[in-house]
CSV table of C-alpha atoms in Angstrom, one decimal:
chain,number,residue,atom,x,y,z
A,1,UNK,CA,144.6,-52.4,55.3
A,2,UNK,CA,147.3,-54.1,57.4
A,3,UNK,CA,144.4,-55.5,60.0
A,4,UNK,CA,142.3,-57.0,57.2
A,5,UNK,CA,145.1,-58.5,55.8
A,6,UNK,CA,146.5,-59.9,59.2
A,7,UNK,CA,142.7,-61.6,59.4
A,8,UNK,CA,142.7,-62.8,55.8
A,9,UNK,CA,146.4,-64.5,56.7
A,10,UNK,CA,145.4,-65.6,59.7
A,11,UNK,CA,144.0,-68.8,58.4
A,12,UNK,CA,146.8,-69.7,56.6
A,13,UNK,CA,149.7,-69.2,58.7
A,14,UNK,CA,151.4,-71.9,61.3
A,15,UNK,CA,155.0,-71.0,62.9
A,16,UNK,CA,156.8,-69.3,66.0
A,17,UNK,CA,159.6,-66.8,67.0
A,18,UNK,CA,162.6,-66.6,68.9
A,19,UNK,CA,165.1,-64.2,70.4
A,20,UNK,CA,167.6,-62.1,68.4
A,21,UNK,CA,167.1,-62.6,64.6
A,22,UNK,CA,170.1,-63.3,62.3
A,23,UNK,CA,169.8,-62.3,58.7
A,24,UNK,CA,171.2,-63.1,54.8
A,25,UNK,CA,169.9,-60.7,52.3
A,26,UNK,CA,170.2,-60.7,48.5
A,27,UNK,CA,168.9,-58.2,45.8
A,28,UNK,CA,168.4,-54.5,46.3
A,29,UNK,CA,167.9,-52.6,49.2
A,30,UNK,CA,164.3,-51.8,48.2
A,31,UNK,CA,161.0,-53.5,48.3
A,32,UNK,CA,161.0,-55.8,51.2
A,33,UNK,CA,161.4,-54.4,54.6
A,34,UNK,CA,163.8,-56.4,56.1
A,35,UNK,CA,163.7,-54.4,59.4
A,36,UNK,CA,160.0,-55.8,60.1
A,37,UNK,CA,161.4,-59.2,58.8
A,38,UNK,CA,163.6,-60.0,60.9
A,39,UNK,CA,161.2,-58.1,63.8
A,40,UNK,CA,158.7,-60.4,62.9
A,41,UNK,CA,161.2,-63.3,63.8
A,42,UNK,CA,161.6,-62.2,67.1
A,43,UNK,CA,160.0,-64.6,69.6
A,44,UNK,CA,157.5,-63.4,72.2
A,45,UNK,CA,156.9,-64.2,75.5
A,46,UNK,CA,153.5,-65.7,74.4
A,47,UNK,CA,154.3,-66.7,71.0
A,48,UNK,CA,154.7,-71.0,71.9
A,49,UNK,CA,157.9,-70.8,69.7
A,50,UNK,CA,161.4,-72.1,70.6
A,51,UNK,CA,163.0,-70.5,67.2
A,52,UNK,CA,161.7,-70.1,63.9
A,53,UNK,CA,163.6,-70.2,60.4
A,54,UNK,CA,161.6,-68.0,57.1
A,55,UNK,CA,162.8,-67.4,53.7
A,56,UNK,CA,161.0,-65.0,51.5
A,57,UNK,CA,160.6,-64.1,48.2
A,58,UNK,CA,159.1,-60.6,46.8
A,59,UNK,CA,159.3,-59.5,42.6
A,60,UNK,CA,162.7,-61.0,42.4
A,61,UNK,CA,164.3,-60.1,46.3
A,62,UNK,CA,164.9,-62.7,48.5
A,63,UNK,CA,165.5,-62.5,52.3
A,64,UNK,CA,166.1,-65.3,54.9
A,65,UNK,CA,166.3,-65.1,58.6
A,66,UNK,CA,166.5,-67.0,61.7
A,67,UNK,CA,165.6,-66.5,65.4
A,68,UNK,CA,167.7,-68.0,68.3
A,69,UNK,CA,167.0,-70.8,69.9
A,70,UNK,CA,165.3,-69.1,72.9
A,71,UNK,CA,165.4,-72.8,75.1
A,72,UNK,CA,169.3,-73.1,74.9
A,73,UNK,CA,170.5,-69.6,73.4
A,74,UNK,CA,171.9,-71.2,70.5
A,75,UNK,CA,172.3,-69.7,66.8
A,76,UNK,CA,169.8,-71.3,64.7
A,77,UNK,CA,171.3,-72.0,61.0
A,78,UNK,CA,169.6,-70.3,57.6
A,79,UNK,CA,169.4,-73.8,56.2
A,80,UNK,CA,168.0,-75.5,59.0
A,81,UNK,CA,166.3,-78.7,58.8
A,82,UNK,CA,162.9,-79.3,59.9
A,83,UNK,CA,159.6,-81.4,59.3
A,84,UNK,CA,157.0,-80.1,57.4
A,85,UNK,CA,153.7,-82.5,58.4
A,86,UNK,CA,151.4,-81.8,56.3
A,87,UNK,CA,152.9,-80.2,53.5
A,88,UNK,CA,153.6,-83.4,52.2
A,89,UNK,CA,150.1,-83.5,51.1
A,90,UNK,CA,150.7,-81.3,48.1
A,91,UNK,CA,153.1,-83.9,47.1
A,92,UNK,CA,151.0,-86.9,47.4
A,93,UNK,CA,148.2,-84.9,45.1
A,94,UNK,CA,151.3,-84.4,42.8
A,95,UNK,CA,151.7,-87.9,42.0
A,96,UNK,CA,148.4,-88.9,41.9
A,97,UNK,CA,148.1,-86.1,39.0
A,98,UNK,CA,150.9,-87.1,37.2
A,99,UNK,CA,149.3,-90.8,37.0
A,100,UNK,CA,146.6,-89.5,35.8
A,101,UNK,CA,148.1,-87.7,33.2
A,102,UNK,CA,149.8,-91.0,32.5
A,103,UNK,CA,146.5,-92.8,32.1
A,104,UNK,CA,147.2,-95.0,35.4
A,105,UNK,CA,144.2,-93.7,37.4
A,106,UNK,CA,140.9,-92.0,36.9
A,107,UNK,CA,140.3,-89.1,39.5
A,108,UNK,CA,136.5,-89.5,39.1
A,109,UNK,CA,137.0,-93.4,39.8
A,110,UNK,CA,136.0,-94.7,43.2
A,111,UNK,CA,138.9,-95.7,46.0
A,112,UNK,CA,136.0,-98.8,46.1
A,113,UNK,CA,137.4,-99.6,42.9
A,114,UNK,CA,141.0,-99.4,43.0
A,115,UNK,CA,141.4,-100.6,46.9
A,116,UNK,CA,138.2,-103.2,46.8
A,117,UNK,CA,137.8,-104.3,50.7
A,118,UNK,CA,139.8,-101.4,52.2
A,119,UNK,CA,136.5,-99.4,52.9
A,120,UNK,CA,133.9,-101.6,55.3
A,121,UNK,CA,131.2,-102.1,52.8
A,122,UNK,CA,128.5,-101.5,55.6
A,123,UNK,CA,129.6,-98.5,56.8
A,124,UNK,CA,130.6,-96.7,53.4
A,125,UNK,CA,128.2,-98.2,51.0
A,126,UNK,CA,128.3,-95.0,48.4
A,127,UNK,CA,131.6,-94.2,46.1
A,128,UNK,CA,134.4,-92.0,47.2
A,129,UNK,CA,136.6,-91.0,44.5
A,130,UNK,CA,140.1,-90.1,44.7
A,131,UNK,CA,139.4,-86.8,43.6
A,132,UNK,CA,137.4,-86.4,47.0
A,133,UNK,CA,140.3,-88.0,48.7
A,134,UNK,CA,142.2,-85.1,47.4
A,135,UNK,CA,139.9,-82.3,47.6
A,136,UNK,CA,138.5,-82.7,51.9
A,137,UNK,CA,135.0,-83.8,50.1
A,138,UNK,CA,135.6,-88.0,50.9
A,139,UNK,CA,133.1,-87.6,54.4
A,140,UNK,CA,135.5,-90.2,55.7
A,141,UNK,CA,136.7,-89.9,59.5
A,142,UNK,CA,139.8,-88.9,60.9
A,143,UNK,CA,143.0,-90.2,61.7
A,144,UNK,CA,142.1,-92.4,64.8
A,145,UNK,CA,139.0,-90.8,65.2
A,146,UNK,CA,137.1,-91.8,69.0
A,147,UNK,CA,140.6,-92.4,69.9
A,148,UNK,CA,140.8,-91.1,73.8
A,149,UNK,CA,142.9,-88.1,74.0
A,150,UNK,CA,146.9,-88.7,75.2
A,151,UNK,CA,148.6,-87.2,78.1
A,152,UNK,CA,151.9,-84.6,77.2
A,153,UNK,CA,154.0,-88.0,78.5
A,154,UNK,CA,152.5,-90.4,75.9
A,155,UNK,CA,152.6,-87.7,73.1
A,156,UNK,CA,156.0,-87.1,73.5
A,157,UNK,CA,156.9,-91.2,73.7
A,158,UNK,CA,154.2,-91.7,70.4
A,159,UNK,CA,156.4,-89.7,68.0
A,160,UNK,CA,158.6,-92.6,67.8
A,161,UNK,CA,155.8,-94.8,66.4
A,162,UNK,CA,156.0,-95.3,63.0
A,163,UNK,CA,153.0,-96.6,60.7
A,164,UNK,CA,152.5,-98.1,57.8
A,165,UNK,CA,149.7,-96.8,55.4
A,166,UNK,CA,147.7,-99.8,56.3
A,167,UNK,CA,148.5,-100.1,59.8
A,168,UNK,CA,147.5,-96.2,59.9
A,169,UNK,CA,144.2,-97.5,57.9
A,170,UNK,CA,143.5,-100.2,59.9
A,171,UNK,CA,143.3,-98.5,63.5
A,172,UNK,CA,141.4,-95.9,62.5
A,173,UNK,CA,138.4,-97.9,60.2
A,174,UNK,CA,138.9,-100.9,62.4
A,175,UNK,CA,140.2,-99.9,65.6
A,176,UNK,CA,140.4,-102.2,69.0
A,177,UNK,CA,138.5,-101.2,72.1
A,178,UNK,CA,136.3,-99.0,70.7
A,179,UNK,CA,133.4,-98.0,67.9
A,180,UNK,CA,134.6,-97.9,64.6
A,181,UNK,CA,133.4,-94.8,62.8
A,182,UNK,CA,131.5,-94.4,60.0
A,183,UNK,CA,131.2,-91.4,57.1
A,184,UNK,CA,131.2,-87.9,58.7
A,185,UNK,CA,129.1,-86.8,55.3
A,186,UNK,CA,127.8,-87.7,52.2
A,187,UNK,CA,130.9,-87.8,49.9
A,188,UNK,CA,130.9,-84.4,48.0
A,189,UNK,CA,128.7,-82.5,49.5
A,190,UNK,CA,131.0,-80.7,51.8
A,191,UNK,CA,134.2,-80.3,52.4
A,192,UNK,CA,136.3,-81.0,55.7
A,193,UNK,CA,139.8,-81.1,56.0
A,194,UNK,CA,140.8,-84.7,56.6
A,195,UNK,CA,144.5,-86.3,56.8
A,196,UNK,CA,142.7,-89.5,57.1
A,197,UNK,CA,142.0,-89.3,53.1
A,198,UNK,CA,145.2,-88.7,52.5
A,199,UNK,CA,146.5,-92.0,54.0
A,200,UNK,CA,144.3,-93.7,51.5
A,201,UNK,CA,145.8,-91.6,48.6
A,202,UNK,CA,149.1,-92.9,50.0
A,203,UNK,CA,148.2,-96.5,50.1
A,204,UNK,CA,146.6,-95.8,46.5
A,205,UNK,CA,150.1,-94.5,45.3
A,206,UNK,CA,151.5,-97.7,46.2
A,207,UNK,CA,149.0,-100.2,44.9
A,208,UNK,CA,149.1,-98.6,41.2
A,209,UNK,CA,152.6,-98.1,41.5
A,210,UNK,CA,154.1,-101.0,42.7
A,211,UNK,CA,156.5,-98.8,44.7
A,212,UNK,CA,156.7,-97.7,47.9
A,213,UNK,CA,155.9,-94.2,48.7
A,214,UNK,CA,159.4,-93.0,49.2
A,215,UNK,CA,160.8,-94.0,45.8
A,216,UNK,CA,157.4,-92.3,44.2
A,217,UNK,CA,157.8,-89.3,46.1
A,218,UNK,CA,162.0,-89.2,45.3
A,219,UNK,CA,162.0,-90.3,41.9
A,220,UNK,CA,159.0,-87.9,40.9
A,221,UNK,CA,159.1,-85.0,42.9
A,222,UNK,CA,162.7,-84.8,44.9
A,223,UNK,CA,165.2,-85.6,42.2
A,224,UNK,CA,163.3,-84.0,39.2
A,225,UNK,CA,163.6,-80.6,41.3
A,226,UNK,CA,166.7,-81.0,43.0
A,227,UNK,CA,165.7,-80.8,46.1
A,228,UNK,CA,168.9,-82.8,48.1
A,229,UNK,CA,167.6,-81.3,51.4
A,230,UNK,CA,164.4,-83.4,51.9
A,231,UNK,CA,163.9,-86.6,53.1
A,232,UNK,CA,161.1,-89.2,53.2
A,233,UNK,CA,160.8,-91.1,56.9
A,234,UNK,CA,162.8,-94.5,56.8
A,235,UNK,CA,160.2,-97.1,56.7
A,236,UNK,CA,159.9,-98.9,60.5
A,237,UNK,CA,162.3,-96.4,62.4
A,238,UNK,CA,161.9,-93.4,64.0
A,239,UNK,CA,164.8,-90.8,62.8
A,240,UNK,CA,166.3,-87.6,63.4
A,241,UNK,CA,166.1,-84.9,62.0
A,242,UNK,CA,169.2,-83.7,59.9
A,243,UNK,CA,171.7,-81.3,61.0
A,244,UNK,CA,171.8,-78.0,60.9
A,245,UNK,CA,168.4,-78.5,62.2
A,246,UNK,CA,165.7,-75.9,63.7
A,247,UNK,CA,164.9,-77.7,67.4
A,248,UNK,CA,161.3,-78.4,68.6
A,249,UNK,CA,160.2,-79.1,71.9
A,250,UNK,CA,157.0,-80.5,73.4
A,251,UNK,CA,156.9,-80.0,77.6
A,252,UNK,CA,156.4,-83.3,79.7
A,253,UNK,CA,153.9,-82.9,82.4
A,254,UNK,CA,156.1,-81.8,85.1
A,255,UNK,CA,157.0,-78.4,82.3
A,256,UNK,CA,160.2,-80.1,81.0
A,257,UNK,CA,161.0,-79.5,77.4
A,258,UNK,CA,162.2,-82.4,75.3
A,259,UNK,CA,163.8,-82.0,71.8
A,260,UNK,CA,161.5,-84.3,69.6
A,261,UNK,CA,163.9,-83.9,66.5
A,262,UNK,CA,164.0,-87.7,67.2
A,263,UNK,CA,160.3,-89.0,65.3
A,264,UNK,CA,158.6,-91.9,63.1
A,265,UNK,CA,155.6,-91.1,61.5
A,266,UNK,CA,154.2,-92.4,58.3
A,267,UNK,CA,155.5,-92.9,54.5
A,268,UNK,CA,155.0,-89.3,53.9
A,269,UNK,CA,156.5,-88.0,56.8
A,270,UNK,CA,159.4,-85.6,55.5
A,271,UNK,CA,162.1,-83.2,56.6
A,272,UNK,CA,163.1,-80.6,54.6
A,273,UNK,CA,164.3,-76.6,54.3
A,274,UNK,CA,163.0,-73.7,53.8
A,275,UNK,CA,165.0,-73.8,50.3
A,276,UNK,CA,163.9,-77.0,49.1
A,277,UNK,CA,160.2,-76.0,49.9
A,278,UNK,CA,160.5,-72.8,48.0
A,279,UNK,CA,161.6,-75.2,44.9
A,280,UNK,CA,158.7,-77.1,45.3
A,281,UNK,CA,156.2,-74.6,45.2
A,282,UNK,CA,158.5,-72.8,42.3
A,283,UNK,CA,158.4,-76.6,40.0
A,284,UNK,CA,154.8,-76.8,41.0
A,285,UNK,CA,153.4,-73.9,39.6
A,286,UNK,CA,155.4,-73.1,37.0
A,287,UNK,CA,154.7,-76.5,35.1
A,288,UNK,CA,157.5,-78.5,35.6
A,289,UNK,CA,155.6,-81.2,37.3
A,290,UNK,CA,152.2,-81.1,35.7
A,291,UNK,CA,150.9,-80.8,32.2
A,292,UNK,CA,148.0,-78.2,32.4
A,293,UNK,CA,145.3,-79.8,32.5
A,294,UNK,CA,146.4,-81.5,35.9
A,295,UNK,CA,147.5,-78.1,37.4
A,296,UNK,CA,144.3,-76.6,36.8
A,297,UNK,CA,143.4,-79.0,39.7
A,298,UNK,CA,145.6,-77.0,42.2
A,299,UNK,CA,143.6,-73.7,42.0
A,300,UNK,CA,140.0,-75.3,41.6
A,301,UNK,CA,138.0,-75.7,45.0
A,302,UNK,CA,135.1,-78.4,44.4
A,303,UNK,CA,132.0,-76.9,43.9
A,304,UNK,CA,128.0,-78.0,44.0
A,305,UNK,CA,125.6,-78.6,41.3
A,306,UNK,CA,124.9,-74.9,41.3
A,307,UNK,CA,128.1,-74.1,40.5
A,308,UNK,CA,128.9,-72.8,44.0
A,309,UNK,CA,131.7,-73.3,46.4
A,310,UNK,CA,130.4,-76.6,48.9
A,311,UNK,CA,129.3,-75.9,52.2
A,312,UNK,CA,132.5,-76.5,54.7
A,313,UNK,CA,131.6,-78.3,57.7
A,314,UNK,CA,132.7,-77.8,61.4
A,315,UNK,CA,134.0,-74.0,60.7
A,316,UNK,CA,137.7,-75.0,61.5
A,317,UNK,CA,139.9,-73.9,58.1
A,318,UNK,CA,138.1,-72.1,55.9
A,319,UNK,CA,136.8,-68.7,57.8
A,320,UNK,CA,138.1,-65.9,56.3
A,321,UNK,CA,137.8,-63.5,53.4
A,322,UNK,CA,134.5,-63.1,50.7
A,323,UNK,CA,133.8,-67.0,50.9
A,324,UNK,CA,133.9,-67.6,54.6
A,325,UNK,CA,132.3,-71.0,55.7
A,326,UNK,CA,132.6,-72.4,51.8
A,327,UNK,CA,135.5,-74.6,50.1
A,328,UNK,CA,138.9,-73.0,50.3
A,329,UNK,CA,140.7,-76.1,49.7
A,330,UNK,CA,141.7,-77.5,46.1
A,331,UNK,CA,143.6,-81.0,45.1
A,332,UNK,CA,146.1,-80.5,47.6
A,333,UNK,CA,146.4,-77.0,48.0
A,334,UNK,CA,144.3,-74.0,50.4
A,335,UNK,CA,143.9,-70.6,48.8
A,336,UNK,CA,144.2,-67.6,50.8
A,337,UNK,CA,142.5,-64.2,49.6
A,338,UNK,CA,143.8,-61.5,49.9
A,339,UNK,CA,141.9,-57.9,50.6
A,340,UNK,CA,143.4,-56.3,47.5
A,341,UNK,CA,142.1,-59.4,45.9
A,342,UNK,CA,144.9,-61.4,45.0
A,343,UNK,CA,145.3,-64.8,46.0
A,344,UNK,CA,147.9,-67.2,47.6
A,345,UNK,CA,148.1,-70.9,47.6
A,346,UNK,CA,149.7,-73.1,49.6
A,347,UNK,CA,149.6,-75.4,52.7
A,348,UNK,CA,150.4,-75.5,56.0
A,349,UNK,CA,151.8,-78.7,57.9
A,350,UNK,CA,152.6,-79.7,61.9
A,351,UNK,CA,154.5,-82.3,63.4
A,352,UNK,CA,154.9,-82.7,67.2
A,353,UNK,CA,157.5,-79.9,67.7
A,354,UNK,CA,156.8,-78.3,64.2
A,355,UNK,CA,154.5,-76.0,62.4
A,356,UNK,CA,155.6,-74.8,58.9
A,357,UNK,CA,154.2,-73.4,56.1
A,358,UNK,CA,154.6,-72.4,52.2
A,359,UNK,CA,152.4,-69.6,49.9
A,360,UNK,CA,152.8,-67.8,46.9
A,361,UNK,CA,151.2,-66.4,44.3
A,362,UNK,CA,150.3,-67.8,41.1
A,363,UNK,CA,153.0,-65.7,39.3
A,364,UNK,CA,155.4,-66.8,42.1
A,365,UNK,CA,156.3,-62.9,42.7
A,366,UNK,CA,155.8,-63.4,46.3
A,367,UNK,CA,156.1,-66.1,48.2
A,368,UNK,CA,157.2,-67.4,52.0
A,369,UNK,CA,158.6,-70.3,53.5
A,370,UNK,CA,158.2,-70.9,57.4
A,371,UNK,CA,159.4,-72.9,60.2
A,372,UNK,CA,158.5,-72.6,64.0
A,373,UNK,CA,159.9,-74.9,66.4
A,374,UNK,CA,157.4,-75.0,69.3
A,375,UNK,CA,158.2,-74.7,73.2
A,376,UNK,CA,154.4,-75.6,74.1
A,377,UNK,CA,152.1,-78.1,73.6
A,378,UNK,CA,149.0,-75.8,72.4
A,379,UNK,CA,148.2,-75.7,69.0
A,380,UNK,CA,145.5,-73.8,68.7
A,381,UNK,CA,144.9,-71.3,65.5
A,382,UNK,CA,147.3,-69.9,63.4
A,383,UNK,CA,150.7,-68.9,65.3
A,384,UNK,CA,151.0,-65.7,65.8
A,385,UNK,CA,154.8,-65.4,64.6
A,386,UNK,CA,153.2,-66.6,61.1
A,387,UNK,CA,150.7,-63.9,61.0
A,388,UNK,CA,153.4,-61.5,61.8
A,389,UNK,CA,155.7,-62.5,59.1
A,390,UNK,CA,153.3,-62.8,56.5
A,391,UNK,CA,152.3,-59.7,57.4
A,392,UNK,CA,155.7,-58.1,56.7
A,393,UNK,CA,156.4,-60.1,53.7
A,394,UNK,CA,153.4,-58.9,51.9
A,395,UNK,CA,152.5,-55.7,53.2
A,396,UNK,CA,156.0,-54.2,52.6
């Protein structure tokens, strides 16, 4: 049981470890096992982490715990800041639902449509919708896709660069130097996880808006929930991150670790807690951001004309449990089965330094918040620190 669960979470996981674990526990002394917790929290020799920062929540417990900062020794804080890469994503689909509740956009209308000229007309002559934006199914490339690979040096100076939506648009479908790329599939007929789309869904939120991203993003999702903790990047700057905050480090090429706290990014670059995310997942499934009919969205992954799960291509994301190699992503979301068939959803998100994640049920009975600071450069599958405390969380 604990092996097949460890595979099914496998996928799903993304943080790191470090040296002695502090803990704050609430609720009874039951239920969770707060001993493995705050094992699972220890950092390894081969674990990649420079300190890690979880919260969990289990049928009404909660624990939180933090590692040391195995680089400098120092006590990590329980409400540490981080960034949280990609699991701004889920926010982005957020607001793209709520204006289609609002009658603002159709979800079955093209990107063609709404951005006319953004996608080069001979290379993607059929219709991507902004559903398929949000669901991995657009075919479109990656970000800076054919892009020739960067040295540790000129990864760690890039983190400073901050793009706009367009600019980020513009050097990957028209890039200088080097072939621009074209659809990696037919739109909908497979999925592939793809930031890339979700740069246009960005640039779509501020075309129909008016606004930019950040004041969409505060004044829809951030305020509504309360979540004072998290903060959209400052447009043309590269920022810190806030204090208390969890410290990442990338190694130059001669092995020295530099804090990248310091970064740019794009409009939906964000920095936020392990509190704040566990509100957002809370508010998102438990209505207060979406009527129903645009939360059914969340836990739907797109499926063929026989009613089937597409085909996902490249065998990156979705490879475990019953539906292995098919569609395990929704409007914003990944599901995760579970062997005694439940299911969590959620999303996982890296920044240089960062790997973080957030799951839960659909009940929200269990769910688990993650941070991993990195001390390597390898980012390879899911960390094994996440595995571990996933494992704990939900096996306990």
């Amino acid at each position: 049981m604990r092996r097949s669960l460890a595979l099914s979470l496998a996928a799903a996981a993304t943080f790191g470890v470090v040296a002695p674990a502090q803990a704050a526990t609430a609720g009874p002394a039951t239920g969770l096992d707060r001993a493995a917790l705050r094992e699972a929290i220890t950092v390894r020799p081969d674990d990649g982490a420079s300190g890690v920062v979880a919260e969990v929540h289990k049928n009404g417990q909660t624990w939180r715990g933090t590692s040391g900062d195995v680089v400098t020794g120092k006590r990590i804080s329980r409400v540490a800041h981080f960034r949280i890469g990609s699991i701004s994503k889920p926010m982005d689909a957020v607001i793209l639902l709520q204006l289609s509740a609002e009658g603002r956009i159709d979800l079955d209308q093209s990107v063609q449509h709404y951005l006319p000229g953004l996608l080069p007309e001979d290379r993607f002559k059929e219709p991507i919708s902004v559903r398929q934006l949000l669901n991995h199914t657009s075919g479109l490339p990656h970000d800076l896709e054919g892009a020739p690979a960067t040295s540790p040096d000129e990864e760690i100076e890039r983190r400073l660069d901050y793009l706009t939506f367009d600019e980020a648009i513009q050097q990957t479908l028209r890039p200088e130097g080097r072939p621009a790329p074209g659809p990696r599939f037919r739109p909908g007929t497979q999925q592939e996880y793809n930031s890339f789309g979700y740069r246009v869904a960005g640039k779509l939120i501020e075309e129909i808006t008016g606004h930019p991203y950040q004041y969409e993003v505060t004044a829809r999702i951030l305020k509504p929930l309360k979540m004072r903790e998290t903060r959209a990047a400052v447009p043309g700057t590269s920022t810190p991150v806030p204090r208390p905050y969890l410290p990442g480090y990338l190694p130059r090429s001669n092995g020295e670790l530099v804090d990248v706290n310091v970064q740019g990014g794009v409009p939906a670059s964000m920095t936020s807690t392990t509190g704040d995310l566990d509100r957002f997942i809370s508010g998102l499934f438990d209505g207060r951001l979406l009527r129903p009919a645009q939360a059914a969205e969340l836990f739907a992954v797109p499926k063929g004309a026989d009613g089937k799960p597409l085909p996902y291509a490249n065998d990156s994301n979705c490879e475990t449990g019953p539906g292995k190699g098919t569609a395990c992503f929704s409007v914003g979301l990944k599901y995760v089965p579970l062997p005694d068939g439940s299911v969590l959803w959620g999303k996982t998100g890296s920044d240089p330094g960062y790997r973080s994640g957030v799951f839960a049920s659909r009940d929200l009975n269990r769910r688990a918040v993650y941070s991993m600071g990195t001390s390597s450069s390898l980012n390879n599958g899911a960390p094994a620190v996440a595995q571990r405390l996933l494992l704990a969380a939900l096996d306990s």
